[in-house]
Amino acid sequence: MPESLAREAVLSRLRGRFGRSYTFVESTPSTQLLVPAEAPEGTLVVADEQTAGRGRLGRSWLAPAGTSLLCSLQLRPPVPAKRLPELTLVAARACGEAIAALTGLVPELKFPNDLLLGGRKVAGVLAEAREARVVLGIGINVNVPEAELPADLAKPATSLLVECGRELDRAELLVELLERLEFRYDEWAETTRL
């Protein structure tokens, strides 16, 4: 499936304010490292490949180049610092909704940050608070063939390709994710505002 996550392939499809400041890189150790501290809320960094992607508790996130949705979003939530950990669940819920909208599959949330299909991990969320901001990292195994899924993980992995039996447009999934994340984030921020 020819598709691209390059800026020009995504910006015209966006339906909200998240992602308007958009950076795409072919490869990076981690998208989390590329979000500038001074960037406005909604700034997005997307990569075709992460060479040192990580999840919660320093666990690695591995995916072959061009197969997954790997991104980090800058947020500046107007809420008390003690409420920031809730963002992981807000983002995981939005991620699950985006997956369900495009595939009909309903992921299960494995508290606090993994999404599972049939007991196998398909996506993960990592929210890191620093410097009066939160950088929200999301990784979704989209078009990873069964043979290329990591086999030596504590939690077995899967992909949307494996579960659906068809490839998905990663840009379409990204647009859906950003729209649902913006809605869930605004709803959460409104109810937890300072």
Short mmCIF file of C-alpha atoms in Angstrom, two decimals:
data_model
loop_
_atom_site.label_atom_id
_atom_site.label_comp_id
_atom_site.label_asym_id
_atom_site.label_seq_id
_atom_site.Cartn_x
_atom_site.Cartn_y
_atom_site.Cartn_z
CA MET A 1 0.00 0.00 0.00
CA PRO A 2 1.71 3.21 -1.11
CA GLU A 3 1.25 5.73 1.66
CA SER A 4 3.29 8.37 3.38
CA LEU A 5 3.45 10.09 6.72
CA ALA A 6 5.33 13.04 5.22
CA ARG A 7 4.04 16.50 6.12
CA GLU A 8 2.51 17.18 2.69
CA ALA A 9 0.60 13.88 2.78
CA VAL A 10 -0.96 14.55 6.20
CA LEU A 11 -1.54 18.28 6.82
CA SER A 12 -4.41 18.71 4.35
CA ARG A 13 -6.22 15.77 5.97
CA LEU A 14 -6.10 17.06 9.57
CA ARG A 15 -9.47 17.86 11.15
CA GLY A 16 -8.40 19.74 14.29
CA ARG A 17 -5.62 21.82 15.79
CA PHE A 18 -3.26 18.97 16.80
CA GLY A 19 -0.51 18.30 14.30
CA ARG A 20 -0.58 21.66 12.51
CA SER A 21 3.07 22.09 13.56
CA TYR A 22 4.30 18.83 11.98
CA THR A 23 7.74 17.30 11.61
CA PHE A 24 8.40 14.03 9.80
CA VAL A 25 11.69 12.15 9.92
CA GLU A 26 12.65 8.89 8.22
CA SER A 27 14.51 7.56 11.24
CA THR A 28 15.32 8.72 14.78
CA PRO A 29 16.29 7.09 18.05
CA SER A 30 13.00 8.40 19.51
CA THR A 31 10.38 10.95 18.47
CA GLN A 32 10.21 12.01 22.15
CA LEU A 33 13.68 13.57 21.74
CA LEU A 34 12.70 15.70 18.74
CA VAL A 35 9.90 17.77 20.28
CA PRO A 36 11.40 21.18 21.13
CA ALA A 37 10.72 22.45 24.66
CA GLU A 38 9.52 25.79 23.29
CA ALA A 39 7.16 24.27 20.70
CA PRO A 40 3.46 25.16 21.02
CA GLU A 41 0.83 22.73 22.17
CA GLY A 42 -0.19 20.38 19.39
CA THR A 43 3.29 20.14 17.86
CA LEU A 44 3.74 16.67 16.40
CA VAL A 45 6.82 14.66 15.46
CA VAL A 46 6.33 11.51 13.38
CA ALA A 47 8.94 8.94 12.32
CA ASP A 48 8.96 6.06 9.87
CA GLU A 49 11.37 4.26 12.17
CA GLN A 50 12.62 4.56 15.75
CA THR A 51 15.94 2.91 16.51
CA ALA A 52 15.69 3.30 20.28
CA GLY A 53 11.96 3.71 20.87
CA ARG A 54 10.86 3.01 24.39
CA GLY A 55 7.82 2.40 26.45
CA ARG A 56 6.98 2.47 30.11
CA LEU A 57 9.70 1.46 32.60
CA GLY A 58 12.35 1.84 29.89
CA ARG A 59 11.12 -1.12 27.84
CA SER A 60 12.01 -0.98 24.15
CA TRP A 61 9.51 -0.47 21.33
CA LEU A 62 10.66 -2.19 18.15
CA ALA A 63 9.09 -1.95 14.69
CA PRO A 64 10.42 -2.42 11.15
CA ALA A 65 10.78 0.83 9.16
CA GLY A 66 7.63 2.00 7.38
CA THR A 67 5.23 -0.33 9.20
CA SER A 68 4.07 1.48 12.33
CA LEU A 69 2.67 4.75 13.56
CA LEU A 70 5.33 6.30 15.79
CA CYS A 71 4.73 9.83 17.04
CA SER A 72 5.12 12.31 19.88
CA LEU A 73 2.74 15.17 20.63
CA GLN A 74 3.47 18.26 22.72
CA LEU A 75 0.82 19.16 25.30
CA ARG A 76 0.63 22.00 27.80
CA PRO A 77 -2.29 20.95 29.99
CA PRO A 78 -3.80 23.66 32.23
CA VAL A 79 -4.27 21.23 35.11
CA PRO A 80 -2.60 20.61 38.48
CA ALA A 81 0.65 18.62 38.15
CA LYS A 82 -0.75 15.78 40.27
CA ARG A 83 -3.34 15.12 37.51
CA LEU A 84 -0.80 14.72 34.68
CA PRO A 85 -0.48 10.92 35.03
CA GLU A 86 -4.12 10.71 33.90
CA LEU A 87 -3.01 11.77 30.42
CA THR A 88 -1.73 8.27 29.71
CA LEU A 89 -5.24 6.87 30.12
CA VAL A 90 -6.79 9.73 28.15
CA ALA A 91 -4.42 9.05 25.26
CA ALA A 92 -4.83 5.27 25.45
CA ARG A 93 -8.61 5.66 25.27
CA ALA A 94 -8.34 7.93 22.20
CA CYS A 95 -5.90 5.50 20.59
CA GLY A 96 -8.29 2.61 21.13
CA GLU A 97 -11.16 4.63 19.66
CA ALA A 98 -9.10 5.48 16.55
CA ILE A 99 -8.17 1.82 16.03
CA ALA A 100 -11.81 0.76 16.46
CA ALA A 101 -13.03 3.42 14.01
CA LEU A 102 -10.71 2.19 11.23
CA THR A 103 -10.75 -1.55 11.85
CA GLY A 104 -13.88 -2.44 13.81
CA LEU A 105 -11.58 -4.09 16.36
CA VAL A 106 -11.95 -2.95 19.98
CA PRO A 107 -8.64 -3.00 21.84
CA GLU A 108 -8.53 -3.83 25.53
CA LEU A 109 -6.67 -1.42 27.80
CA LYS A 110 -4.00 -3.08 29.92
CA PHE A 111 -3.55 -0.50 32.66
CA PRO A 112 -1.92 1.91 32.49
CA ASN A 113 -0.64 2.29 28.93
CA ASP A 114 -0.90 -0.75 26.64
CA LEU A 115 -3.60 -1.63 24.13
CA LEU A 116 -4.16 -5.32 23.43
CA LEU A 117 -5.96 -7.27 20.76
CA GLY A 118 -6.57 -10.91 21.64
CA GLY A 119 -4.21 -10.55 24.59
CA ARG A 120 -1.36 -9.32 22.36
CA LYS A 121 0.09 -5.80 22.48
CA VAL A 122 -0.77 -3.64 19.47
CA ALA A 123 -0.09 -0.15 20.85
CA GLY A 124 1.52 1.70 23.72
CA VAL A 125 1.38 5.21 25.16
CA LEU A 126 4.11 7.04 27.06
CA ALA A 127 3.46 10.44 28.67
CA GLU A 128 6.52 12.27 29.99
CA ALA A 129 6.12 15.50 31.95
CA ARG A 130 9.01 17.95 31.81
CA GLU A 131 9.60 21.68 31.68
CA ALA A 132 5.91 22.70 32.11
CA ARG A 133 4.85 20.41 29.28
CA VAL A 134 3.94 16.82 28.55
CA VAL A 135 5.37 14.95 25.58
CA LEU A 136 2.96 12.18 24.68
CA GLY A 137 4.52 9.30 22.75
CA ILE A 138 2.34 6.80 20.91
CA GLY A 139 3.37 3.67 19.04
CA ILE A 140 0.94 1.51 17.06
CA ASN A 141 1.92 -1.65 15.18
CA VAL A 142 0.02 -1.04 11.95
CA ASN A 143 1.33 -2.97 8.94
CA VAL A 144 3.85 -5.26 10.64
CA PRO A 145 3.70 -8.79 9.17
CA GLU A 146 3.43 -11.65 11.68
CA ALA A 147 6.95 -12.86 10.84
CA GLU A 148 8.43 -9.44 11.70
CA LEU A 149 6.79 -9.04 15.10
CA PRO A 150 9.23 -9.34 18.01
CA ALA A 151 8.96 -12.81 19.53
CA ASP A 152 11.06 -12.39 22.66
CA LEU A 153 8.83 -9.99 24.58
CA ALA A 154 7.18 -10.58 27.96
CA LYS A 155 3.85 -9.58 26.37
CA PRO A 156 3.36 -11.04 22.87
CA ALA A 157 2.94 -8.45 20.10
CA THR A 158 0.51 -8.18 17.23
CA SER A 159 -0.33 -5.64 14.54
CA LEU A 160 -3.45 -4.29 12.91
CA LEU A 161 -2.40 -6.08 9.69
CA VAL A 162 -2.30 -9.42 11.50
CA GLU A 163 -5.62 -8.83 13.25
CA CYS A 164 -7.50 -7.36 10.24
CA GLY A 165 -5.91 -9.31 7.45
CA ARG A 166 -5.32 -6.14 5.43
CA GLU A 167 -2.93 -3.21 5.33
CA LEU A 168 -4.11 0.14 6.65
CA ASP A 169 -3.24 3.69 5.62
CA ARG A 170 -1.04 4.94 8.47
CA ALA A 171 -1.82 8.58 7.60
CA GLU A 172 -5.55 7.90 7.88
CA LEU A 173 -4.98 6.29 11.28
CA LEU A 174 -2.85 9.26 12.38
CA VAL A 175 -5.55 11.75 11.39
CA GLU A 176 -8.21 9.73 13.24
CA LEU A 177 -5.96 9.43 16.29
CA LEU A 178 -5.25 13.17 16.45
CA GLU A 179 -8.93 14.07 16.15
CA ARG A 180 -9.98 11.67 18.89
CA LEU A 181 -7.04 12.60 21.09
CA GLU A 182 -7.85 16.32 20.79
CA PHE A 183 -11.47 15.68 21.76
CA ARG A 184 -10.57 13.46 24.75
CA TYR A 185 -7.80 15.82 25.87
CA ASP A 186 -10.05 18.91 25.74
CA GLU A 187 -12.78 17.05 27.62
CA TRP A 188 -10.30 15.94 30.31
CA ALA A 189 -8.65 19.37 30.62
CA GLU A 190 -12.02 21.08 31.00
CA THR A 191 -13.03 18.84 33.89
CA THR A 192 -9.65 19.03 35.67
CA ARG A 193 -8.72 22.68 35.02
CA LEU A 194 -6.82 24.65 37.67
#
